[in-house]
Short mmCIF file of C-alpha atoms in Angstrom, two decimals:
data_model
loop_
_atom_site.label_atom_id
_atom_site.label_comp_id
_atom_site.label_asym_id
_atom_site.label_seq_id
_atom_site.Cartn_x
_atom_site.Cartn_y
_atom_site.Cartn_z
CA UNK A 1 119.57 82.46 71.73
CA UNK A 2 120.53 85.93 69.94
CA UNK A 3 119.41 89.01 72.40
CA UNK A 4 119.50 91.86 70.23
CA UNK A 5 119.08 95.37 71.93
CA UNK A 6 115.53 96.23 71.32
CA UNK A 7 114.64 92.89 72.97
CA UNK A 8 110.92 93.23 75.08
CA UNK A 9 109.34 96.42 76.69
CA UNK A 10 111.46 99.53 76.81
CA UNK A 11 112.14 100.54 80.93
CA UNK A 12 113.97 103.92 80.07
CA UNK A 13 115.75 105.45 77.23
CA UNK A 14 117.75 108.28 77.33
CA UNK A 15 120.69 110.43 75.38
CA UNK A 16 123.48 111.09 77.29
CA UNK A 17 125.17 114.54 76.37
CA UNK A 18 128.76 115.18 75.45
CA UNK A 19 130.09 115.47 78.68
CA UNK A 20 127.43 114.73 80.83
CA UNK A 21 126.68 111.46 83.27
CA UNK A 22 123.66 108.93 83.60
CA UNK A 23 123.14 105.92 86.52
CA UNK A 24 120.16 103.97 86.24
CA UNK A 25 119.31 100.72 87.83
CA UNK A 26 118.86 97.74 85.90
CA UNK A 27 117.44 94.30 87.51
CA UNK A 28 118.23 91.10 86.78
CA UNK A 29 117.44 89.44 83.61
CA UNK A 30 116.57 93.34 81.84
CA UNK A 31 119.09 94.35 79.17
CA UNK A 32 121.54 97.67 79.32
CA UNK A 33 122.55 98.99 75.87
CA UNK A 34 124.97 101.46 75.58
CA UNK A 35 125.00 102.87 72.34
CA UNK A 36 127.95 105.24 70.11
CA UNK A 37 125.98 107.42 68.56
CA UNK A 38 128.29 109.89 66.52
CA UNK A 39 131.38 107.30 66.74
CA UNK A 40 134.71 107.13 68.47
CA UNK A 41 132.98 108.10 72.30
CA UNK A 42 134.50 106.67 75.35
CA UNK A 43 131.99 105.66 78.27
CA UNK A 44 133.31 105.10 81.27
CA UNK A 45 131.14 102.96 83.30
CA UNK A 46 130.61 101.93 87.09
CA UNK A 47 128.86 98.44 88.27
CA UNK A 48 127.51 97.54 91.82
CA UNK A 49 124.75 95.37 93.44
CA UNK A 50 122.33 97.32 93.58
CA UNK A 51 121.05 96.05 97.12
CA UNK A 52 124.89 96.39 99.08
CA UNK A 53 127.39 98.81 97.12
CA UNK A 54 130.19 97.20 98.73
CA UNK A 55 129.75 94.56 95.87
CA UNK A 56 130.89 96.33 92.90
CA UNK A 57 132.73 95.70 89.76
CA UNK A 58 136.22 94.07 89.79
CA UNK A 59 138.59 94.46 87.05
CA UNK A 60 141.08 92.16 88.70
CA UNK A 61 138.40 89.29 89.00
CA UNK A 62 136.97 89.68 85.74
CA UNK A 63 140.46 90.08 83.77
CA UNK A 64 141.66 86.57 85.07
CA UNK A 65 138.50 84.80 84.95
CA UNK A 66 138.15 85.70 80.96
CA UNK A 67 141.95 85.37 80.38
CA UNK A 68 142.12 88.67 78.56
CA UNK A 69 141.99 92.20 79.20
CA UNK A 70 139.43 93.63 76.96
CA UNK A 71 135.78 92.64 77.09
CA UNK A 72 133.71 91.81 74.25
CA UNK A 73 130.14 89.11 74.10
CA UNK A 74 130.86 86.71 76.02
CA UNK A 75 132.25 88.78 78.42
CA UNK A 76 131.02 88.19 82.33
CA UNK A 77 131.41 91.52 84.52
CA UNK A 78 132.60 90.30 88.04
CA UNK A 79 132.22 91.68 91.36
CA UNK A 80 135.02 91.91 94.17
CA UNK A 81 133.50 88.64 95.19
CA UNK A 82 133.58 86.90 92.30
CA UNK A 83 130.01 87.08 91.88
CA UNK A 84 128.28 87.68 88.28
CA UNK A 85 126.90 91.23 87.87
CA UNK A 86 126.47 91.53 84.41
CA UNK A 87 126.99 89.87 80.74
CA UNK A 88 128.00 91.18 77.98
CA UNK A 89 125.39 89.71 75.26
CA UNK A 90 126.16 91.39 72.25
CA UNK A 91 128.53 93.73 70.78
CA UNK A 92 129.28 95.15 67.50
CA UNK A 93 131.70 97.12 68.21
CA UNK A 94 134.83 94.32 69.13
CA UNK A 95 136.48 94.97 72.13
CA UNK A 96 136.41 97.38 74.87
CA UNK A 97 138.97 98.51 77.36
CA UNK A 98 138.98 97.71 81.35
CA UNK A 99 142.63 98.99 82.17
CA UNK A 100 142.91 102.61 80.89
CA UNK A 101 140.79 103.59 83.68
CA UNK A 102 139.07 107.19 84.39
CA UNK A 103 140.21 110.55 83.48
CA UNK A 104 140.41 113.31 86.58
CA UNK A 105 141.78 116.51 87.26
CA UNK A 106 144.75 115.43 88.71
CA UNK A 107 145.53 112.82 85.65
CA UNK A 108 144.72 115.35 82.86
CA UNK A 109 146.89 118.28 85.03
CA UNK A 110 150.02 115.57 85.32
CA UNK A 111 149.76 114.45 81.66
CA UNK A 112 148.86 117.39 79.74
CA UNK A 113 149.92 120.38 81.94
CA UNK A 114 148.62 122.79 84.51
CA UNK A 115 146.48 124.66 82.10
CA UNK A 116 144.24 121.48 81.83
CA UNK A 117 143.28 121.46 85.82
CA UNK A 118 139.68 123.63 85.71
CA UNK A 119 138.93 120.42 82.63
CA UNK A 120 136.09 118.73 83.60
CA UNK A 121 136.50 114.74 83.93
CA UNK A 122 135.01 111.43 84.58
CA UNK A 123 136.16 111.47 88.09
CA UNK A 124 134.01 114.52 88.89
CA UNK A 125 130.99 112.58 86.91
CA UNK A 126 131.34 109.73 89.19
CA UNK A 127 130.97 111.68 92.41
CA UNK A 128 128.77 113.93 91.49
CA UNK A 129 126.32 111.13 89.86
CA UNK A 130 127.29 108.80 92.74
CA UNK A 131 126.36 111.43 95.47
CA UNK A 132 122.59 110.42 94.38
CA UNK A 133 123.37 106.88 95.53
CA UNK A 134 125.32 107.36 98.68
CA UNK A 135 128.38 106.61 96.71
CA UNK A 136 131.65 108.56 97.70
CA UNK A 137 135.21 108.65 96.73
CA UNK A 138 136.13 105.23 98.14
CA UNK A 139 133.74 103.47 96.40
CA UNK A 140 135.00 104.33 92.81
CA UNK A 141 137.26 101.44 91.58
CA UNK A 142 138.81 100.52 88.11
CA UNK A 143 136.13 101.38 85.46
CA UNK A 144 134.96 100.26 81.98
CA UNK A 145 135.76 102.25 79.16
CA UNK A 146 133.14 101.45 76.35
CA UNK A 147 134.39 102.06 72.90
CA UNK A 148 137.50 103.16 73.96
CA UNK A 149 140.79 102.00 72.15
CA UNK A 150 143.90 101.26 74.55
CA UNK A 151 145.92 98.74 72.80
CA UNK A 152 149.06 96.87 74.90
CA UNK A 153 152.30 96.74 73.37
CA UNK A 154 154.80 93.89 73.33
CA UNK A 155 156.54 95.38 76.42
CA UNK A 156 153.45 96.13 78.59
CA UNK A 157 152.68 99.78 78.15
CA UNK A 158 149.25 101.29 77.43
CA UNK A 159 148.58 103.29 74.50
CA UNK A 160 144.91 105.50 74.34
CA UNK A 161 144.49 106.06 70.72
CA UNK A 162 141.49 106.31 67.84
CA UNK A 163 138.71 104.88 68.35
CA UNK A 164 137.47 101.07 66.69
CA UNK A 165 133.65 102.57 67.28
CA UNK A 166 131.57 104.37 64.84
CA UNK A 167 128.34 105.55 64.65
CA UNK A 168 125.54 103.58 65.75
CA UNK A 169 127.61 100.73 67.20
CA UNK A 170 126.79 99.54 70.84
CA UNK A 171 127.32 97.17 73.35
CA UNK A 172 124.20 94.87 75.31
CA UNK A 173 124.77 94.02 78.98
CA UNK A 174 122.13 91.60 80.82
CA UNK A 175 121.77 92.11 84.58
CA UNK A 176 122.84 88.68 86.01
CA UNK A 177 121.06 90.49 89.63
CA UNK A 178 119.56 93.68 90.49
CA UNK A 179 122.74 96.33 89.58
CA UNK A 180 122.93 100.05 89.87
CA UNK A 181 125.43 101.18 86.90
CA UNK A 182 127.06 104.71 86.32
CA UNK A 183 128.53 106.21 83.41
CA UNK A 184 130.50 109.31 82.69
CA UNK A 185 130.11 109.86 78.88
CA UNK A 186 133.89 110.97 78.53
CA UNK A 187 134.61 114.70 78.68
CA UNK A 188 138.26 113.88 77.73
CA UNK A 189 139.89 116.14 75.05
CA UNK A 190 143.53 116.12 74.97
CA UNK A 191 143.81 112.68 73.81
CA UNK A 192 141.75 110.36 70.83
CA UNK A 193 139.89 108.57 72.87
CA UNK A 194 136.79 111.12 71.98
CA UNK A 195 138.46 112.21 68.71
CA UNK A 196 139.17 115.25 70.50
CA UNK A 197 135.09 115.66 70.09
CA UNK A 198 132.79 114.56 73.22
CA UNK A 199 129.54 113.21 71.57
CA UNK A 200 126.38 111.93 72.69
CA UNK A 201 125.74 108.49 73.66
CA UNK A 202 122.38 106.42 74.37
CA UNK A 203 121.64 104.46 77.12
CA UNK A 204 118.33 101.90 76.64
CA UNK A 205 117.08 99.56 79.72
CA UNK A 206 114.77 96.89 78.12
CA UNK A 207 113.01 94.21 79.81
CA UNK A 208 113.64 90.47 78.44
CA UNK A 209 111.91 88.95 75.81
CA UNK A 210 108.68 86.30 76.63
CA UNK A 211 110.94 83.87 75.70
CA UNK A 212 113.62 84.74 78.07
CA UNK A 213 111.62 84.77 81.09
CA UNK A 214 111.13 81.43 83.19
#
C-alpha cells in the first residue's frame, strides 16, 4: 500500500513560521506530514503517548532496533519502552537526523560565543509549547531533526552541514497510537542547518484512507 500525504479527510493544516513552534495531537492510524517548504529547514520534533507522557520518544531504542542512525520510510519511532509510536510512511527527502539533537541558549553561547546567548532556540520552543501540555524540562529527551543534514565521519564525530531538503519535500508519519508531537521549526542561525535562513514549514494531520481503516 503507498500512503501518500494527502491521504483521506484533512484534521488540521497549518504553516509553521520561521522560528516559531506547533504540537498537535495525532491518533492512531491518522497521518502527520511535515513538509520543507522553502528548502534546507531543520524541524526539531518531540513524540509522546498522548494518554501518559512518561512514554515518549527514544532515540536509543529506535537507533538499535533500525540498525542505523538516521531515519527514513521504513523507519519505526520507538518509545522508552520499546513500544511503536509512530512510522515513518513516506519520505522524499532521504534521511533525517536523530543524534544532532536541539539547539539552546547554552549550546549556541558555548559554540558560537557569548554574543549568541539572548538567540532564541529550540529548547525555549519546547518549553514554552510543552507548558500547554504539562510538559517541563525533564520531559524533553533526544529529538528528531527533520531535514536536517549531520553526516558521521569515519572516526565518530558529528558534522551539521547543508541541507539534502529542498522545497516542497516532506516526510509522512502514521500514528501507530494516540501521540501528542511537538516541533520547534529551527530558529538556528550560526550554522547550515537553516542555510543561515529560518523558513516556514507545514504541518498536515490527515485521517486514513477508506481503505486503510478496518
Amino acid at each position: 500500500m503507498t500512503v501518500t500525504a494527502h491521504s483521506g479527510r484533512v484534521v488540521s493544516d497549518d504553516t509553521v513560521p520561521a522560528r516559531a513552534a506547533w504540537s498537535g495531537v495525532v491518533r492512531k492510524g491518522e497521518l502527520l506530514t511535515v513538509t520543507d517548504l522553502h528548502g534546507n529547514q531543520a524541524a526539531d520534533f518531540l513524540l509522546y503517548d498522548a494518554h501518559d507522557t512518561s512514554v515518549r520518544y527514544s532515540a536509543p531504542d529506535t537507533i538499535q532496533a533500525q540498525g542505523a542512525v538516521f531515519l527514513t520510510t521504513g523507519s519505526v519511532l520507538l518509545s522508552n519502552e520499546h513500544t511503536p509510536l509512530m512510522t515513518v510512511v513516506e519520505d522524499t527527502c532521504g534521511r533525517h537526523d536523530t543524534i544532532g539533537g536541539a539547539c539552546s541558549k547554552e549550546s549556541n553561547t558555548l559554540r558560537y560565543g557569548h554574543h549568541t546567548w539572548s538567540q532564541h532556540a529550540c529548547v525555549e520552543n519546547f518549553l514554552a509549547e510543552g507548558s500547554k501540555h504539562g510538559l517541563g524540562k525533564r520531559d524533553l529527551v533526544s529529538n528528531i531533526n527533520w531535514f536536517m543534514n549531520v553526516p558521521v565521519e569515519k572516526d565518530g564525530t558529528l558534522g551539521i552541514v547543508d541541507g539534502i531538503s529542498a522545497p516542497g519535500l516532506r516526510v509522512v508519519l502514521r500514528a501507530e497510537t494516540d501521540v501528542l508531537a511537538l516541533l520547534s521549526n529551527c530558529p538556528q542561525i550560526n550554522n547550515p542547518c537553516n542555510g543561515f535562513d529560518p523558513t516556514a514549514v507545514r504541518m498536515t494531520i490527515t485521517g486514513p484512507d477508506d481503505s486503510d481503516e478496518v
